[in-house]
Tab-separated table of C-alpha atoms in Angstrom:
chain	number	residue	atom	x	y	z
A	1	MET	CA	-6.238	-11.084	11.372
A	2	ARG	CA	-5.648	-8.599	8.581
A	3	ILE	CA	-5.915	-4.878	9.325
A	4	THR	CA	-5.492	-2.379	6.493
A	5	VAL	CA	-4.736	1.311	7.050
A	6	LEU	CA	-5.966	3.526	4.207
A	7	SER	CA	-6.918	7.138	3.591
A	8	GLY	CA	-8.162	8.016	0.098
A	9	LYS	CA	-5.576	10.854	0.082
A	10	GLY	CA	-1.822	10.748	0.273
A	11	GLY	CA	0.233	12.419	2.981
A	12	VAL	CA	-2.326	12.173	5.782
A	13	GLY	CA	-0.284	9.879	8.084
A	14	LYS	CA	-1.118	6.341	6.996
A	15	SER	CA	2.421	5.005	7.283
A	16	MET	CA	3.000	6.835	10.562
A	17	LEU	CA	-0.086	5.174	12.041
A	18	ALA	CA	0.532	1.748	10.434
A	19	SER	CA	4.082	1.551	11.749
A	20	SER	CA	2.979	2.507	15.274
A	21	LEU	CA	0.073	0.036	15.254
A	22	ALA	CA	2.449	-2.717	14.097
A	23	ILE	CA	4.694	-2.045	17.103
A	24	LEU	CA	1.847	-1.893	19.579
A	25	PHE	CA	0.244	-5.080	18.213
A	26	SER	CA	3.630	-6.841	18.337
A	27	LYS	CA	3.591	-6.620	22.129
A	28	LYS	CA	0.658	-9.061	22.172
A	29	PHE	CA	0.654	-10.840	18.814
A	30	ASN	CA	2.913	-12.133	16.056
A	31	VAL	CA	2.973	-9.225	13.613
A	32	ILE	CA	3.790	-8.928	9.928
A	33	ALA	CA	3.891	-5.401	8.472
A	34	VAL	CA	3.112	-5.060	4.759
A	35	ASP	CA	3.516	-1.940	2.619
A	36	CYS	CA	0.852	-2.169	-0.103
A	37	ASP	CA	1.874	1.088	-1.762
A	38	VAL	CA	4.088	-0.476	-4.429
A	39	ASP	CA	4.454	2.825	-6.328
A	40	ALA	CA	6.011	4.690	-3.361
A	41	PRO	CA	6.594	2.401	-0.346
A	42	ASN	CA	7.831	4.066	2.859
A	43	LEU	CA	6.632	1.874	5.745
A	44	ALA	CA	10.103	0.382	6.135
A	45	LEU	CA	11.502	3.896	6.653
A	46	TRP	CA	9.063	4.502	9.518
A	47	LEU	CA	10.250	1.246	11.069
A	48	GLY	CA	13.891	2.358	11.021
A	49	ILE	CA	15.100	0.461	7.957
A	50	ASP	CA	17.946	2.377	6.327
A	51	ASN	CA	19.465	0.411	3.449
A	52	SER	CA	22.600	2.522	3.411
A	53	LYS	CA	23.413	1.593	6.992
A	54	LYS	CA	21.832	-1.837	7.565
A	55	GLY	CA	23.051	-3.679	4.503
A	56	GLY	CA	19.757	-3.835	2.611
A	57	ALA	CA	16.947	-6.317	2.727
A	58	PHE	CA	16.953	-9.677	4.409
A	59	LYS	CA	15.548	-11.002	1.112
A	60	SER	CA	14.961	-9.161	-2.184
A	61	TYR	CA	14.146	-10.385	-5.642
A	62	MET	CA	12.262	-9.399	-8.796
A	63	ILE	CA	8.763	-10.643	-9.450
A	64	SER	CA	6.581	-10.536	-12.525
A	65	THR	CA	2.994	-9.272	-12.495
A	66	VAL	CA	2.619	-8.122	-16.094
A	67	GLU	CA	3.037	-9.441	-19.623
A	68	LYS	CA	4.595	-7.561	-22.554
A	69	PRO	CA	4.537	-8.477	-26.248
A	70	ILE	CA	7.632	-10.135	-27.715
A	71	ILE	CA	7.826	-9.558	-31.484
A	72	ASP	CA	9.501	-12.075	-33.778
A	73	GLU	CA	11.312	-9.998	-36.365
A	74	ASP	CA	11.645	-12.967	-38.716
A	75	VAL	CA	7.872	-13.494	-38.836
A	76	CYS	CA	6.519	-9.922	-38.649
A	77	THR	CA	5.351	-8.625	-42.027
A	78	LYS	CA	4.896	-4.996	-40.812
A	79	CYS	CA	1.238	-5.105	-41.960
A	80	GLY	CA	0.420	-2.389	-39.439
A	81	LYS	CA	-2.702	-4.000	-37.961
A	82	CYS	CA	-1.284	-4.027	-34.453
A	83	LEU	CA	-0.210	-0.399	-34.738
A	84	ASP	CA	-3.690	0.658	-35.692
A	85	ALA	CA	-5.302	-1.415	-32.945
A	86	CYS	CA	-3.073	-0.304	-30.032
A	87	ASN	CA	-4.893	2.395	-28.045
A	88	PHE	CA	-1.752	3.249	-26.066
A	89	GLY	CA	0.587	4.006	-28.992
A	90	ALA	CA	2.938	1.359	-27.625
A	91	LEU	CA	4.044	0.047	-31.034
A	92	SER	CA	6.074	1.663	-33.800
A	93	ASN	CA	7.439	0.742	-37.191
A	94	GLY	CA	11.035	-0.373	-36.951
A	95	LYS	CA	13.463	-1.142	-39.776
A	96	ARG	CA	12.822	-4.886	-39.822
A	97	ALA	CA	9.626	-5.287	-37.803
A	98	VAL	CA	7.175	-3.634	-35.488
A	99	GLU	CA	8.909	-2.465	-32.292
A	100	LEU	CA	7.601	-2.079	-28.750
A	101	ILE	CA	7.730	1.177	-26.790
A	102	PRO	CA	7.836	-0.511	-23.320
A	103	TYR	CA	6.717	2.371	-21.090
A	104	ARG	CA	3.546	2.915	-23.137
A	105	CYS	CA	2.490	-0.726	-23.049
A	106	GLU	CA	-0.281	-1.736	-20.615
A	107	GLY	CA	0.082	-5.461	-21.369
A	108	CYS	CA	-3.492	-5.848	-22.665
A	109	GLY	CA	-2.528	-8.479	-25.262
A	110	LEU	CA	-4.627	-7.097	-28.122
A	111	CYS	CA	-1.633	-7.028	-30.447
A	112	GLU	CA	-1.064	-10.763	-29.931
A	113	ILE	CA	-4.722	-11.473	-30.715
A	114	ILE	CA	-4.874	-9.315	-33.820
A	115	CYS	CA	-1.582	-10.313	-35.457
A	116	PRO	CA	-2.467	-12.314	-38.643
A	117	VAL	CA	0.884	-14.146	-38.786
A	118	ASP	CA	1.340	-14.945	-35.052
A	119	ALA	CA	4.508	-12.838	-34.835
A	120	ILE	CA	3.621	-11.525	-31.358
A	121	GLU	CA	3.634	-13.499	-28.123
A	122	MET	CA	2.806	-12.117	-24.677
A	123	LYS	CA	5.401	-13.088	-22.043
A	124	LYS	CA	5.876	-12.325	-18.390
A	125	VAL	CA	8.424	-9.600	-17.583
A	126	GLU	CA	9.957	-8.709	-14.233
A	127	ASN	CA	8.458	-5.407	-13.178
A	128	CYS	CA	8.568	-5.235	-9.350
A	129	THR	CA	11.104	-5.748	-6.593
A	130	LEU	CA	9.841	-7.645	-3.556
A	131	SER	CA	11.792	-6.905	-0.374
A	132	HIS	CA	11.609	-8.581	3.053
A	133	TYR	CA	13.198	-6.669	5.924
A	134	GLU	CA	13.698	-7.765	9.526
A	135	THR	CA	13.039	-4.881	11.925
A	136	GLU	CA	14.512	-4.296	15.359
A	137	TYR	CA	11.012	-4.811	16.767
A	138	ASP	CA	11.118	-8.586	16.115
A	139	PHE	CA	8.682	-8.603	13.195
A	140	PRO	CA	9.239	-8.425	9.433
A	141	VAL	CA	8.138	-5.767	6.991
A	142	VAL	CA	7.417	-6.746	3.398
A	143	GLN	CA	7.186	-4.282	0.532
A	144	GLY	CA	7.160	-4.078	-3.248
A	145	GLN	CA	8.591	-1.431	-5.564
A	146	ILE	CA	7.237	-1.217	-9.125
A	147	GLU	CA	9.840	-0.319	-11.728
A	148	PRO	CA	9.477	3.223	-13.168
A	149	GLY	CA	6.799	3.364	-15.816
A	150	GLU	CA	5.528	-0.160	-15.224
A	151	ALA	CA	1.886	-1.103	-14.780
A	152	GLU	CA	-0.167	-3.679	-12.856
A	153	SER	CA	0.425	-2.255	-9.372
A	154	GLY	CA	-2.736	-4.020	-8.194
A	155	GLU	CA	-1.332	-7.405	-9.232
A	156	ALA	CA	1.931	-6.492	-7.514
A	157	VAL	CA	0.093	-5.816	-4.253
A	158	THR	CA	-1.581	-9.211	-4.479
A	159	GLU	CA	1.823	-10.923	-4.926
A	160	ILE	CA	3.330	-8.960	-2.009
A	161	ARG	CA	0.398	-10.051	0.200
A	162	LYS	CA	0.802	-13.697	-0.860
A	163	TYR	CA	4.455	-13.615	0.176
A	164	ALA	CA	3.604	-11.996	3.512
A	165	ASP	CA	1.045	-14.716	4.172
A	166	THR	CA	3.822	-17.345	3.977
A	167	LEU	CA	5.456	-15.679	7.014
A	168	CYS	CA	2.359	-16.010	9.188
A	169	LYS	CA	2.624	-17.775	12.537
A	170	LYS	CA	0.004	-18.635	15.092
A	171	ASP	CA	-2.135	-15.679	16.211
A	172	ALA	CA	-0.638	-13.528	13.467
A	173	VAL	CA	-1.808	-9.979	12.860
A	174	ILE	CA	-0.968	-8.522	9.441
A	175	ILE	CA	-0.832	-4.710	9.417
A	176	GLN	CA	-1.133	-3.432	5.872
A	177	ASP	CA	-0.219	0.119	4.873
A	178	GLY	CA	-2.451	0.817	1.879
A	179	ALA	CA	-1.875	3.041	-1.086
A	180	ALA	CA	-3.568	6.436	-1.473
A	181	GLY	CA	-6.653	6.860	-3.638
A	182	ILE	CA	-9.316	4.342	-4.594
A	183	GLY	CA	-7.680	2.557	-7.543
A	184	CYS	CA	-6.436	-0.951	-8.207
A	185	PRO	CA	-3.716	-1.075	-5.517
A	186	VAL	CA	-6.189	0.120	-2.896
A	187	ILE	CA	-8.744	-2.497	-3.885
A	188	ALA	CA	-6.018	-5.180	-3.899
A	189	SER	CA	-5.045	-4.002	-0.395
A	190	ILE	CA	-8.419	-4.094	1.254
A	191	VAL	CA	-9.959	-7.184	-0.321
A	192	GLY	CA	-9.942	-9.972	2.263
A	193	SER	CA	-9.200	-7.563	5.109
A	194	ASP	CA	-10.908	-8.141	8.477
A	195	TYR	CA	-10.842	-4.483	9.510
A	196	VAL	CA	-9.909	-1.126	8.012
A	197	VAL	CA	-8.438	1.878	9.840
A	198	ALA	CA	-9.253	4.930	7.702
A	199	VAL	CA	-7.110	8.017	8.278
A	200	ALA	CA	-8.017	11.597	7.452
A	201	GLU	CA	-6.370	14.908	8.204
A	202	SER	CA	-8.194	18.071	9.159
A	203	SER	CA	-8.837	19.385	5.634
A	204	MET	CA	-11.879	19.291	3.358
A	205	SER	CA	-9.989	17.556	0.545
A	206	SER	CA	-8.941	14.773	2.921
A	207	PHE	CA	-12.482	14.476	4.279
A	208	SER	CA	-13.883	14.215	0.738
A	209	ASP	CA	-11.316	11.526	-0.222
A	210	LEU	CA	-11.974	9.641	3.002
A	211	LYS	CA	-15.649	9.339	2.046
A	212	ARG	CA	-14.725	8.000	-1.406
A	213	ALA	CA	-12.351	5.444	0.101
A	214	LEU	CA	-15.004	4.293	2.573
A	215	GLU	CA	-17.462	3.741	-0.301
A	216	VAL	CA	-14.991	1.154	-1.623
A	217	VAL	CA	-14.629	-0.382	1.857
A	218	ASN	CA	-18.402	-0.606	2.184
A	219	GLN	CA	-18.614	-2.427	-1.163
A	220	PHE	CA	-16.641	-5.247	0.474
A	221	LYS	CA	-18.706	-5.007	3.677
A	222	ILE	CA	-15.573	-4.631	5.823
A	223	PRO	CA	-15.913	-3.046	9.276
A	224	TYR	CA	-13.846	0.098	9.769
A	225	GLY	CA	-12.871	2.846	12.153
A	226	VAL	CA	-11.784	6.427	11.507
A	227	VAL	CA	-8.745	8.332	12.812
A	228	VAL	CA	-8.179	12.091	12.407
A	229	ASN	CA	-4.525	13.125	12.139
A	230	LYS	CA	-3.353	16.729	12.794
A	231	TYR	CA	-6.612	17.124	14.648
A	232	ASP	CA	-5.886	20.513	16.135
A	233	LEU	CA	-4.890	22.230	12.852
A	234	ASN	CA	-8.561	22.783	11.995
A	235	LYS	CA	-10.831	21.608	14.798
A	236	ASN	CA	-13.999	22.587	12.925
A	237	ILE	CA	-13.253	20.114	10.112
A	238	SER	CA	-11.910	17.532	12.555
A	239	ASN	CA	-15.168	17.715	14.494
A	240	GLU	CA	-17.111	17.253	11.242
A	241	ILE	CA	-15.125	14.095	10.499
A	242	MET	CA	-15.622	12.861	14.033
A	243	LYS	CA	-19.389	13.443	13.731
A	244	PHE	CA	-19.436	11.668	10.367
A	245	ALA	CA	-17.599	8.664	11.881
A	246	GLY	CA	-19.955	8.403	14.836
A	247	ASP	CA	-19.322	5.317	16.951
A	248	ARG	CA	-16.634	4.270	14.434
A	249	TYR	CA	-14.404	7.133	15.583
A	250	LEU	CA	-11.111	5.679	16.929
A	251	GLY	CA	-9.384	8.866	18.038
A	252	GLY	CA	-7.369	11.855	16.960
A	253	ILE	CA	-3.682	12.716	16.740
A	254	ASN	CA	-2.753	16.367	17.279
A	255	TYR	CA	0.000	18.045	15.292
A	256	HIS	CA	3.289	17.240	17.036
A	257	LYS	CA	6.758	18.269	15.993
A	258	ASP	CA	7.897	15.000	17.502
A	259	VAL	CA	6.250	13.191	14.579
A	260	ILE	CA	8.354	15.189	12.125
A	261	LYS	CA	11.459	14.373	14.155
A	262	SER	CA	10.557	10.706	14.202
A	263	ILE	CA	10.701	10.323	10.403
A	264	VAL	CA	13.876	12.380	10.217
A	265	ASP	CA	15.444	10.028	12.785
A	266	LEU	CA	13.879	6.914	11.156
A	267	LYS	CA	11.968	6.159	14.378
A	268	PRO	CA	8.266	5.181	14.664
A	269	ALA	CA	6.119	7.981	16.074
A	270	VAL	CA	4.954	5.798	18.966
A	271	GLU	CA	8.582	5.599	20.134
A	272	MET	CA	8.792	9.347	20.614
A	273	GLY	CA	6.904	9.299	23.943
A	274	GLY	CA	4.872	12.214	25.287
A	275	ASN	CA	1.415	13.102	24.045
A	276	VAL	CA	1.789	11.514	20.623
A	277	ARG	CA	2.490	8.112	22.215
A	278	LYS	CA	-0.555	8.453	24.466
A	279	GLU	CA	-2.783	9.342	21.499
A	280	LEU	CA	-1.477	6.402	19.453
A	281	GLU	CA	-1.912	3.995	22.345
A	282	ASP	CA	-5.506	5.174	22.822
A	283	ILE	CA	-6.207	4.536	19.144
A	284	PHE	CA	-4.614	1.082	19.442
A	285	GLN	CA	-6.860	0.211	22.386
A	286	ASN	CA	-9.908	1.342	20.428
A	287	VAL	CA	-8.820	-0.794	17.434
A	288	LEU	CA	-8.418	-3.759	19.814
A	289	GLU	CA	-11.908	-3.162	21.174
A	290	SER	CA	-13.399	-2.779	17.704
A	291	THR	CA	-11.822	-6.004	16.413
A	292	LYS	CA	-12.403	-8.102	19.545
A	293	GLY	CA	-15.086	-10.247	17.927
A	294	LEU	CA	-13.137	-10.665	14.684
A	295	PHE	CA	-10.169	-12.618	16.090
């Protein structure tokens, strides 16, 4: 069972909700938590992972999800055809041969195709760190971190997911914390998901981005439910979102200072008790009910 939490907009509470759902699901199922935001992963933080105090990841290594051109200086004639063809300005004239400007390169491979003397060869380069952490809640969290300036975050998400799948046990539930927006990493997150939990906050920009994200979800014909975070900050907008969601509405989370304290203390919001725990537990029960026929 693969459940993906997404939003369309950043900062609305995806990781807060994903971490809490992972803990609640772990009381009944074998859980694997996956952070699919490889540009800015933070799910491990919500689950109490602090590298400076816990000695780092259980497992961590570099993976390759992109190719970059390798230029043979002895063969290159500096004819300039690749420079003219590159739409990203990723090549420049060096002293002996054409040189690559790595952070501009998108790995498209056009330079290799167009080179008349076969001086350019596309080769895999390590561009993402895959990390596997063991949490105190008896389930792992897997994340990726793209190197600064590197591309192919969608491919990186796919590789992170493949690794997480190798950890699956019987009756496993994979909780995926998706990236913001509707781009490649989001599509790579939701494809193959059994259910999507879409999160919005009580603002018009978040509501608009939620609708865009759900258009992508609908393209894949994936069932979904909607959660409104910070519900009481603007009840008029929150009620609009709730009306838009209809019977797909899973619940709301009011603005609680305990949630702010939870991230400062590296504790999941559901562990803070009080009203926020009750609201998160209600959402969990509604997710369970909504996915009952999908297990």
